[in-house]
Amino acid sequence: MRLSELDYELPEELIAQEPLARRDEARLLVLNRKSKQVEHSRFYKLVRHLREGDLIVLNDTRVLPARLFAQKESGGRVELLMVRPASPAEGPAGAWLALIRTHRVLKDNARLILSDGHALRITGYARPGRPIVVAEGEVSIEQILNRDGTLALPHYIHRTVGPADIDDYQTVYASRPGAIAAPTAGLHFTDDVFKALADAGIRTATVTLHIGPGTFAPVRAVEVESHTMESEWYTIPPATQTAVELARRMGGRIITVGTSSTRALESWAITGDVEGFTGLFIHPGFRFKLADAMLTNFHMPRTTVLALVMAFAGRDQILAAYREAIRHRYRFLSYGDAMLIL
């Protein structure tokens, strides 16, 4: 697949800059892969498009306030995005992997001073641009993030993070901290939507995939298949394993909410591992083992998430659905509207 095949024209004014006042008022474009028909709906009507026995699988990761600002000892400003705790093979106890923005590459053992006087130190690099960072003194990086960290909204949201984003950029069911970006397909769910689903005999289950740079890094390889995704941690709880097996036996559909839930389930299906790191890159030609339907938002051109939905519904159908969404002025990307692919 050529990189140019992941392109489409996205009008800048359709990129949502703010969430809706009510999450479940988002528009919902329903694409039927078999009939190739498109229907326009609203997210609060989701239950009308599903059926008794279906299983909805949600990613319960919680977004960390992962962005930190510091100064080099020389006085230069540094921006850090703390990605995840380092493994024992990657760094010392308490170390984190980070993304860093600075004018010059920092050397090993460089110290970074936070506004409250606490210091971070770079112990090395896991790879170019991925420093391994430790906190000096008794304070932990987790404590620093909870006290001084801020959310990192996507780069295409052209405003500063506001107080409302702390709640708006989390799903209502987020429970396991560890992501640097939200599983945005889940942002539309409300307690009312969950009640309607339960009343209709539609069950829910959760997986965890801590979204990191691997999900949102743009594809730059000329041949899409050559792109390598950075690994992210996932977990399939025992209750979800049981729910998936029951849905399979009873003929219910497994409906993944977002590309992250999809990758977690498909990683489990391929490897048999119920937890671990996954660098699974799903692109056209992939054969899905568990996902029967998918709820997702509208994605940026030239991204792995767009490649995934094209793998699920076909490139031509996705591009036709996106053209329809643009024609009807849907809101795109993280704070935008939703799409149900059946």
PDB file of C-alpha atoms in Angstrom, residues 43-271:
ATOM      1  CA  PHE A  43     -24.713   8.629  19.404  1.00  0.00           C
ATOM      2  CA  TYR A  44     -27.518   8.510  21.968  1.00  0.00           C
ATOM      3  CA  LYS A  45     -29.373   6.315  19.440  1.00  0.00           C
ATOM      4  CA  LEU A  46     -26.540   3.763  19.366  1.00  0.00           C
ATOM      5  CA  VAL A  47     -28.727   1.045  20.881  1.00  0.00           C
ATOM      6  CA  ARG A  48     -31.016   1.168  17.816  1.00  0.00           C
ATOM      7  CA  HIS A  49     -28.179  -0.001  15.599  1.00  0.00           C
ATOM      8  CA  LEU A  50     -27.179  -2.979  17.758  1.00  0.00           C
ATOM      9  CA  ARG A  51     -28.959  -6.111  18.899  1.00  0.00           C
ATOM     10  CA  GLU A  52     -29.412  -8.266  21.962  1.00  0.00           C
ATOM     11  CA  GLY A  53     -26.392 -10.442  22.681  1.00  0.00           C
ATOM     12  CA  ASP A  54     -23.842  -8.009  21.250  1.00  0.00           C
ATOM     13  CA  LEU A  55     -20.743  -7.328  23.360  1.00  0.00           C
ATOM     14  CA  ILE A  56     -19.196  -3.864  23.422  1.00  0.00           C
ATOM     15  CA  VAL A  57     -15.495  -3.828  24.350  1.00  0.00           C
ATOM     16  CA  LEU A  58     -14.131  -0.568  25.781  1.00  0.00           C
ATOM     17  CA  ASN A  59     -10.609   0.592  26.582  1.00  0.00           C
ATOM     18  CA  ASP A  60     -10.600   1.715  30.232  1.00  0.00           C
ATOM     19  CA  THR A  61      -7.203   3.434  30.155  1.00  0.00           C
ATOM     20  CA  ARG A  62      -7.005   6.812  31.869  1.00  0.00           C
ATOM     21  CA  VAL A  63      -5.043   9.735  30.440  1.00  0.00           C
ATOM     22  CA  LEU A  64      -2.145  10.937  32.564  1.00  0.00           C
ATOM     23  CA  PRO A  65      -1.274  14.624  33.007  1.00  0.00           C
ATOM     24  CA  ALA A  66       1.907  13.640  31.206  1.00  0.00           C
ATOM     25  CA  ARG A  67       3.312  16.965  29.968  1.00  0.00           C
ATOM     26  CA  LEU A  68       5.995  18.670  32.045  1.00  0.00           C
ATOM     27  CA  PHE A  69       7.939  21.882  31.517  1.00  0.00           C
ATOM     28  CA  ALA A  70      11.443  22.298  32.922  1.00  0.00           C
ATOM     29  CA  GLN A  71      14.653  24.216  32.450  1.00  0.00           C
ATOM     30  CA  LYS A  72      18.145  23.043  31.709  1.00  0.00           C
ATOM     31  CA  GLU A  73      20.785  24.113  34.197  1.00  0.00           C
ATOM     32  CA  SER A  74      21.969  26.531  31.509  1.00  0.00           C
ATOM     33  CA  GLY A  75      18.502  28.089  31.511  1.00  0.00           C
ATOM     34  CA  GLY A  76      17.030  26.711  28.272  1.00  0.00           C
ATOM     35  CA  ARG A  77      13.400  25.610  28.277  1.00  0.00           C
ATOM     36  CA  VAL A  78      12.544  21.912  27.856  1.00  0.00           C
ATOM     37  CA  GLU A  79       9.175  20.233  27.291  1.00  0.00           C
ATOM     38  CA  LEU A  80       8.760  16.595  28.299  1.00  0.00           C
ATOM     39  CA  LEU A  81       5.988  14.125  27.595  1.00  0.00           C
ATOM     40  CA  MET A  82       6.294  11.234  30.016  1.00  0.00           C
ATOM     41  CA  VAL A  83       5.274   8.145  28.033  1.00  0.00           C
ATOM     42  CA  ARG A  84       5.422   5.207  30.446  1.00  0.00           C
ATOM     43  CA  PRO A  85       7.505   3.625  33.220  1.00  0.00           C
ATOM     44  CA  ALA A  86      10.677   2.072  31.837  1.00  0.00           C
ATOM     45  CA  SER A  87      11.100  -1.694  32.019  1.00  0.00           C
ATOM     46  CA  PRO A  88      13.976  -3.108  34.102  1.00  0.00           C
ATOM     47  CA  ALA A  89      15.882  -3.669  30.867  1.00  0.00           C
ATOM     48  CA  GLU A  90      15.418  -0.034  29.830  1.00  0.00           C
ATOM     49  CA  GLY A  91      16.384   1.866  32.960  1.00  0.00           C
ATOM     50  CA  PRO A  92      16.780   1.965  36.749  1.00  0.00           C
ATOM     51  CA  ALA A  93      13.900   1.611  39.183  1.00  0.00           C
ATOM     52  CA  GLY A  94      11.519   4.538  38.977  1.00  0.00           C
ATOM     53  CA  ALA A  95      12.693   5.597  35.512  1.00  0.00           C
ATOM     54  CA  TRP A  96      10.297   6.663  32.762  1.00  0.00           C
ATOM     55  CA  LEU A  97      10.548   6.815  28.988  1.00  0.00           C
ATOM     56  CA  ALA A  98       9.785  10.260  27.625  1.00  0.00           C
ATOM     57  CA  LEU A  99       9.485  12.350  24.510  1.00  0.00           C
ATOM     58  CA  ILE A 100      11.475  15.566  24.674  1.00  0.00           C
ATOM     59  CA  ARG A 101      11.316  18.908  22.884  1.00  0.00           C
ATOM     60  CA  THR A 102      14.422  21.055  23.126  1.00  0.00           C
ATOM     61  CA  HIS A 103      16.746  22.962  20.806  1.00  0.00           C
ATOM     62  CA  ARG A 104      19.710  20.626  21.345  1.00  0.00           C
ATOM     63  CA  VAL A 105      20.018  16.943  22.205  1.00  0.00           C
ATOM     64  CA  LEU A 106      20.642  16.576  25.927  1.00  0.00           C
ATOM     65  CA  LYS A 107      23.574  14.478  27.110  1.00  0.00           C
ATOM     66  CA  ASP A 108      23.406  11.625  29.589  1.00  0.00           C
ATOM     67  CA  ASN A 109      23.110  12.849  33.201  1.00  0.00           C
ATOM     68  CA  ALA A 110      21.731  16.217  32.108  1.00  0.00           C
ATOM     69  CA  ARG A 111      19.618  17.737  34.895  1.00  0.00           C
ATOM     70  CA  LEU A 112      16.272  19.393  34.284  1.00  0.00           C
ATOM     71  CA  ILE A 113      14.869  21.735  36.925  1.00  0.00           C
ATOM     72  CA  LEU A 114      11.130  21.938  37.556  1.00  0.00           C
ATOM     73  CA  SER A 115       9.369  25.100  38.702  1.00  0.00           C
ATOM     74  CA  ASP A 116       9.194  23.877  42.329  1.00  0.00           C
ATOM     75  CA  GLY A 117      12.923  23.180  42.459  1.00  0.00           C
ATOM     76  CA  HIS A 118      12.738  19.406  42.064  1.00  0.00           C
ATOM     77  CA  ALA A 119      15.045  17.962  39.425  1.00  0.00           C
ATOM     78  CA  LEU A 120      14.851  15.261  36.778  1.00  0.00           C
ATOM     79  CA  ARG A 121      17.914  13.578  35.314  1.00  0.00           C
ATOM     80  CA  ILE A 122      18.420  11.887  31.949  1.00  0.00           C
ATOM     81  CA  THR A 123      20.140   8.543  32.477  1.00  0.00           C
ATOM     82  CA  GLY A 124      20.381   7.577  28.815  1.00  0.00           C
ATOM     83  CA  TYR A 125      18.309   7.025  25.692  1.00  0.00           C
ATOM     84  CA  ALA A 126      16.174   4.015  24.795  1.00  0.00           C
ATOM     85  CA  ARG A 127      16.426   5.220  21.179  1.00  0.00           C
ATOM     86  CA  PRO A 128      16.981   8.600  19.529  1.00  0.00           C
ATOM     87  CA  GLY A 129      14.463  11.067  20.900  1.00  0.00           C
ATOM     88  CA  ARG A 130      13.362   8.722  23.722  1.00  0.00           C
ATOM     89  CA  PRO A 131      15.256   9.720  26.885  1.00  0.00           C
ATOM     90  CA  ILE A 132      15.108   7.655  30.059  1.00  0.00           C
ATOM     91  CA  VAL A 133      14.298  10.017  32.915  1.00  0.00           C
ATOM     92  CA  VAL A 134      14.527   9.638  36.699  1.00  0.00           C
ATOM     93  CA  ALA A 135      13.491  11.976  39.496  1.00  0.00           C
ATOM     94  CA  GLU A 136      16.135  13.075  41.971  1.00  0.00           C
ATOM     95  CA  GLY A 137      15.432  12.936  45.696  1.00  0.00           C
ATOM     96  CA  GLU A 138      12.532  11.219  47.445  1.00  0.00           C
ATOM     97  CA  VAL A 139       9.782  12.321  45.069  1.00  0.00           C
ATOM     98  CA  SER A 140       8.610   9.936  42.300  1.00  0.00           C
ATOM     99  CA  ILE A 141       7.748  10.826  38.719  1.00  0.00           C
ATOM    100  CA  GLU A 142       4.161   9.737  39.401  1.00  0.00           C
ATOM    101  CA  GLN A 143       3.959  12.283  42.222  1.00  0.00           C
ATOM    102  CA  ILE A 144       5.486  14.967  40.020  1.00  0.00           C
ATOM    103  CA  LEU A 145       2.943  14.308  37.266  1.00  0.00           C
ATOM    104  CA  ASN A 146       0.006  14.394  39.675  1.00  0.00           C
ATOM    105  CA  ARG A 147       1.238  17.688  41.088  1.00  0.00           C
ATOM    106  CA  ASP A 148       2.763  19.533  38.111  1.00  0.00           C
ATOM    107  CA  GLY A 149       1.746  17.657  34.957  1.00  0.00           C
ATOM    108  CA  THR A 150      -0.785  18.858  32.406  1.00  0.00           C
ATOM    109  CA  LEU A 151      -2.771  17.028  29.731  1.00  0.00           C
ATOM    110  CA  ALA A 152      -1.256  16.913  26.276  1.00  0.00           C
ATOM    111  CA  LEU A 153      -4.088  17.635  23.859  1.00  0.00           C
ATOM    112  CA  PRO A 154      -3.431  16.605  20.236  1.00  0.00           C
ATOM    113  CA  HIS A 155      -1.386  19.059  18.163  1.00  0.00           C
ATOM    114  CA  TYR A 156      -4.326  19.833  15.873  1.00  0.00           C
ATOM    115  CA  ILE A 157      -6.306  21.373  18.750  1.00  0.00           C
ATOM    116  CA  HIS A 158      -5.060  24.934  18.486  1.00  0.00           C
ATOM    117  CA  ARG A 159      -5.692  26.217  21.986  1.00  0.00           C
ATOM    118  CA  THR A 160      -4.295  25.792  25.446  1.00  0.00           C
ATOM    119  CA  VAL A 161      -5.584  23.117  27.785  1.00  0.00           C
ATOM    120  CA  GLY A 162      -8.433  24.436  29.916  1.00  0.00           C
ATOM    121  CA  PRO A 163      -9.791  23.226  33.261  1.00  0.00           C
ATOM    122  CA  ALA A 164     -12.732  21.534  31.532  1.00  0.00           C
ATOM    123  CA  ASP A 165     -10.402  19.332  29.451  1.00  0.00           C
ATOM    124  CA  ILE A 166      -9.347  17.456  32.583  1.00  0.00           C
ATOM    125  CA  ASP A 167     -12.768  15.764  32.542  1.00  0.00           C
ATOM    126  CA  ASP A 168     -13.720  16.223  28.892  1.00  0.00           C
ATOM    127  CA  TYR A 169     -10.621  14.397  27.638  1.00  0.00           C
ATOM    128  CA  GLN A 170     -11.388  11.274  29.702  1.00  0.00           C
ATOM    129  CA  THR A 171     -14.001   8.628  29.063  1.00  0.00           C
ATOM    130  CA  VAL A 172     -16.608   8.349  31.819  1.00  0.00           C
ATOM    131  CA  TYR A 173     -15.331   4.822  32.532  1.00  0.00           C
ATOM    132  CA  ALA A 174     -11.579   5.607  32.558  1.00  0.00           C
ATOM    133  CA  SER A 175     -10.044   3.783  35.515  1.00  0.00           C
ATOM    134  CA  ARG A 176      -6.469   2.626  34.805  1.00  0.00           C
ATOM    135  CA  PRO A 177      -3.961   5.510  34.487  1.00  0.00           C
ATOM    136  CA  GLY A 178      -1.275   5.095  31.864  1.00  0.00           C
ATOM    137  CA  ALA A 179      -2.202   6.742  28.533  1.00  0.00           C
ATOM    138  CA  ILE A 180      -0.843   9.943  27.065  1.00  0.00           C
ATOM    139  CA  ALA A 181      -3.863  10.278  24.737  1.00  0.00           C
ATOM    140  CA  ALA A 182      -7.521   9.406  25.193  1.00  0.00           C
ATOM    141  CA  PRO A 183      -9.278   6.485  23.471  1.00  0.00           C
ATOM    142  CA  THR A 184     -11.455   9.071  21.784  1.00  0.00           C
ATOM    143  CA  ALA A 185     -14.128   6.772  20.347  1.00  0.00           C
ATOM    144  CA  GLY A 186     -15.199   6.202  23.949  1.00  0.00           C
ATOM    145  CA  LEU A 187     -15.623   9.888  24.771  1.00  0.00           C
ATOM    146  CA  HIS A 188     -19.226   9.803  23.497  1.00  0.00           C
ATOM    147  CA  PHE A 189     -20.524   7.314  26.070  1.00  0.00           C
ATOM    148  CA  THR A 190     -22.692   8.509  28.968  1.00  0.00           C
ATOM    149  CA  ASP A 191     -24.459   6.748  31.815  1.00  0.00           C
ATOM    150  CA  ASP A 192     -27.721   7.082  29.856  1.00  0.00           C
ATOM    151  CA  VAL A 193     -26.203   5.325  26.844  1.00  0.00           C
ATOM    152  CA  PHE A 194     -24.907   2.499  29.033  1.00  0.00           C
ATOM    153  CA  LYS A 195     -28.327   2.090  30.664  1.00  0.00           C
ATOM    154  CA  ALA A 196     -30.069   1.898  27.283  1.00  0.00           C
ATOM    155  CA  LEU A 197     -27.589  -0.733  26.123  1.00  0.00           C
ATOM    156  CA  ALA A 198     -28.020  -2.829  29.269  1.00  0.00           C
ATOM    157  CA  ASP A 199     -31.828  -2.614  29.021  1.00  0.00           C
ATOM    158  CA  ALA A 200     -31.565  -3.958  25.456  1.00  0.00           C
ATOM    159  CA  GLY A 201     -29.454  -6.956  26.500  1.00  0.00           C
ATOM    160  CA  ILE A 202     -26.223  -5.553  25.102  1.00  0.00           C
ATOM    161  CA  ARG A 203     -23.287  -6.274  27.401  1.00  0.00           C
ATOM    162  CA  THR A 204     -20.048  -4.386  27.924  1.00  0.00           C
ATOM    163  CA  ALA A 205     -16.534  -5.467  28.844  1.00  0.00           C
ATOM    164  CA  THR A 206     -13.214  -3.680  29.187  1.00  0.00           C
ATOM    165  CA  VAL A 207      -9.649  -4.090  28.044  1.00  0.00           C
ATOM    166  CA  THR A 208      -6.726  -1.815  28.800  1.00  0.00           C
ATOM    167  CA  LEU A 209      -4.324  -0.459  26.223  1.00  0.00           C
ATOM    168  CA  HIS A 210      -2.233   2.482  27.404  1.00  0.00           C
ATOM    169  CA  ILE A 211      -2.121   4.699  24.334  1.00  0.00           C
ATOM    170  CA  GLY A 212       1.349   6.036  23.632  1.00  0.00           C
ATOM    171  CA  PRO A 213       3.274   7.513  20.706  1.00  0.00           C
ATOM    172  CA  GLY A 214       2.752   4.365  18.650  1.00  0.00           C
ATOM    173  CA  THR A 215      -0.929   5.144  18.067  1.00  0.00           C
ATOM    174  CA  PHE A 216      -0.646   8.719  16.850  1.00  0.00           C
ATOM    175  CA  ALA A 217       2.782   8.787  15.181  1.00  0.00           C
ATOM    176  CA  PRO A 218       2.285   9.602  11.477  1.00  0.00           C
ATOM    177  CA  VAL A 219       3.144   7.026   8.849  1.00  0.00           C
ATOM    178  CA  ARG A 220       6.154   8.225   6.847  1.00  0.00           C
ATOM    179  CA  ALA A 221       7.236   5.061   5.021  1.00  0.00           C
ATOM    180  CA  VAL A 222       6.534   5.229   1.298  1.00  0.00           C
ATOM    181  CA  GLU A 223       5.192   1.682   1.532  1.00  0.00           C
ATOM    182  CA  VAL A 224       2.712   1.626   4.417  1.00  0.00           C
ATOM    183  CA  GLU A 225       3.558  -1.944   5.403  1.00  0.00           C
ATOM    184  CA  SER A 226       7.128  -0.856   6.191  1.00  0.00           C
ATOM    185  CA  HIS A 227       5.965   1.348   9.065  1.00  0.00           C
ATOM    186  CA  THR A 228       6.919   0.094  12.541  1.00  0.00           C
ATOM    187  CA  MET A 229       4.695   0.930  15.516  1.00  0.00           C
ATOM    188  CA  GLU A 230       6.098   1.669  18.935  1.00  0.00           C
ATOM    189  CA  SER A 231       4.827  -0.899  21.432  1.00  0.00           C
ATOM    190  CA  GLU A 232       2.066  -0.162  23.964  1.00  0.00           C
ATOM    191  CA  TRP A 233       1.009  -2.127  27.031  1.00  0.00           C
ATOM    192  CA  TYR A 234      -2.315  -4.008  26.973  1.00  0.00           C
ATOM    193  CA  THR A 235      -4.273  -6.259  29.326  1.00  0.00           C
ATOM    194  CA  ILE A 236      -7.296  -8.509  28.700  1.00  0.00           C
ATOM    195  CA  PRO A 237      -8.955  -9.140  32.105  1.00  0.00           C
ATOM    196  CA  PRO A 238     -10.360 -12.622  32.897  1.00  0.00           C
ATOM    197  CA  ALA A 239     -13.932 -11.286  32.907  1.00  0.00           C
ATOM    198  CA  THR A 240     -13.469  -9.951  29.387  1.00  0.00           C
ATOM    199  CA  GLN A 241     -11.958 -13.207  28.171  1.00  0.00           C
ATOM    200  CA  THR A 242     -15.063 -14.980  29.470  1.00  0.00           C
ATOM    201  CA  ALA A 243     -17.412 -12.391  27.940  1.00  0.00           C
ATOM    202  CA  VAL A 244     -15.771 -12.694  24.521  1.00  0.00           C
ATOM    203  CA  GLU A 245     -15.972 -16.475  24.587  1.00  0.00           C
ATOM    204  CA  LEU A 246     -19.647 -16.326  25.646  1.00  0.00           C
ATOM    205  CA  ALA A 247     -20.509 -13.863  22.869  1.00  0.00           C
ATOM    206  CA  ARG A 248     -18.821 -16.141  20.361  1.00  0.00           C
ATOM    207  CA  ARG A 249     -20.808 -19.182  21.550  1.00  0.00           C
ATOM    208  CA  MET A 250     -24.132 -17.304  21.631  1.00  0.00           C
ATOM    209  CA  GLY A 251     -23.749 -15.679  18.219  1.00  0.00           C
ATOM    210  CA  GLY A 252     -23.378 -12.132  19.511  1.00  0.00           C
ATOM    211  CA  ARG A 253     -21.174  -9.631  17.741  1.00  0.00           C
ATOM    212  CA  ILE A 254     -18.012  -8.261  19.330  1.00  0.00           C
ATOM    213  CA  ILE A 255     -18.038  -4.500  18.864  1.00  0.00           C
ATOM    214  CA  THR A 256     -14.735  -2.815  19.617  1.00  0.00           C
ATOM    215  CA  VAL A 257     -14.777   0.795  20.747  1.00  0.00           C
ATOM    216  CA  GLY A 258     -11.850   2.494  19.081  1.00  0.00           C
ATOM    217  CA  THR A 259      -8.707   1.325  17.368  1.00  0.00           C
ATOM    218  CA  SER A 260      -6.957   0.734  20.701  1.00  0.00           C
ATOM    219  CA  SER A 261      -9.541  -1.804  21.898  1.00  0.00           C
ATOM    220  CA  THR A 262      -9.355  -3.438  18.487  1.00  0.00           C
ATOM    221  CA  ARG A 263      -5.573  -3.776  18.634  1.00  0.00           C
ATOM    222  CA  ALA A 264      -5.692  -5.173  22.168  1.00  0.00           C
ATOM    223  CA  LEU A 265      -8.229  -7.875  21.257  1.00  0.00           C
ATOM    224  CA  GLU A 266      -6.525  -8.780  17.996  1.00  0.00           C
ATOM    225  CA  SER A 267      -3.118  -8.948  19.722  1.00  0.00           C
ATOM    226  CA  TRP A 268      -4.588 -11.411  22.215  1.00  0.00           C
ATOM    227  CA  ALA A 269      -6.197 -13.413  19.396  1.00  0.00           C
ATOM    228  CA  ILE A 270      -2.909 -13.669  17.490  1.00  0.00           C
ATOM    229  CA  THR A 271      -0.511 -14.379  20.349  1.00  0.00           C
TER     230      THR A 271
END
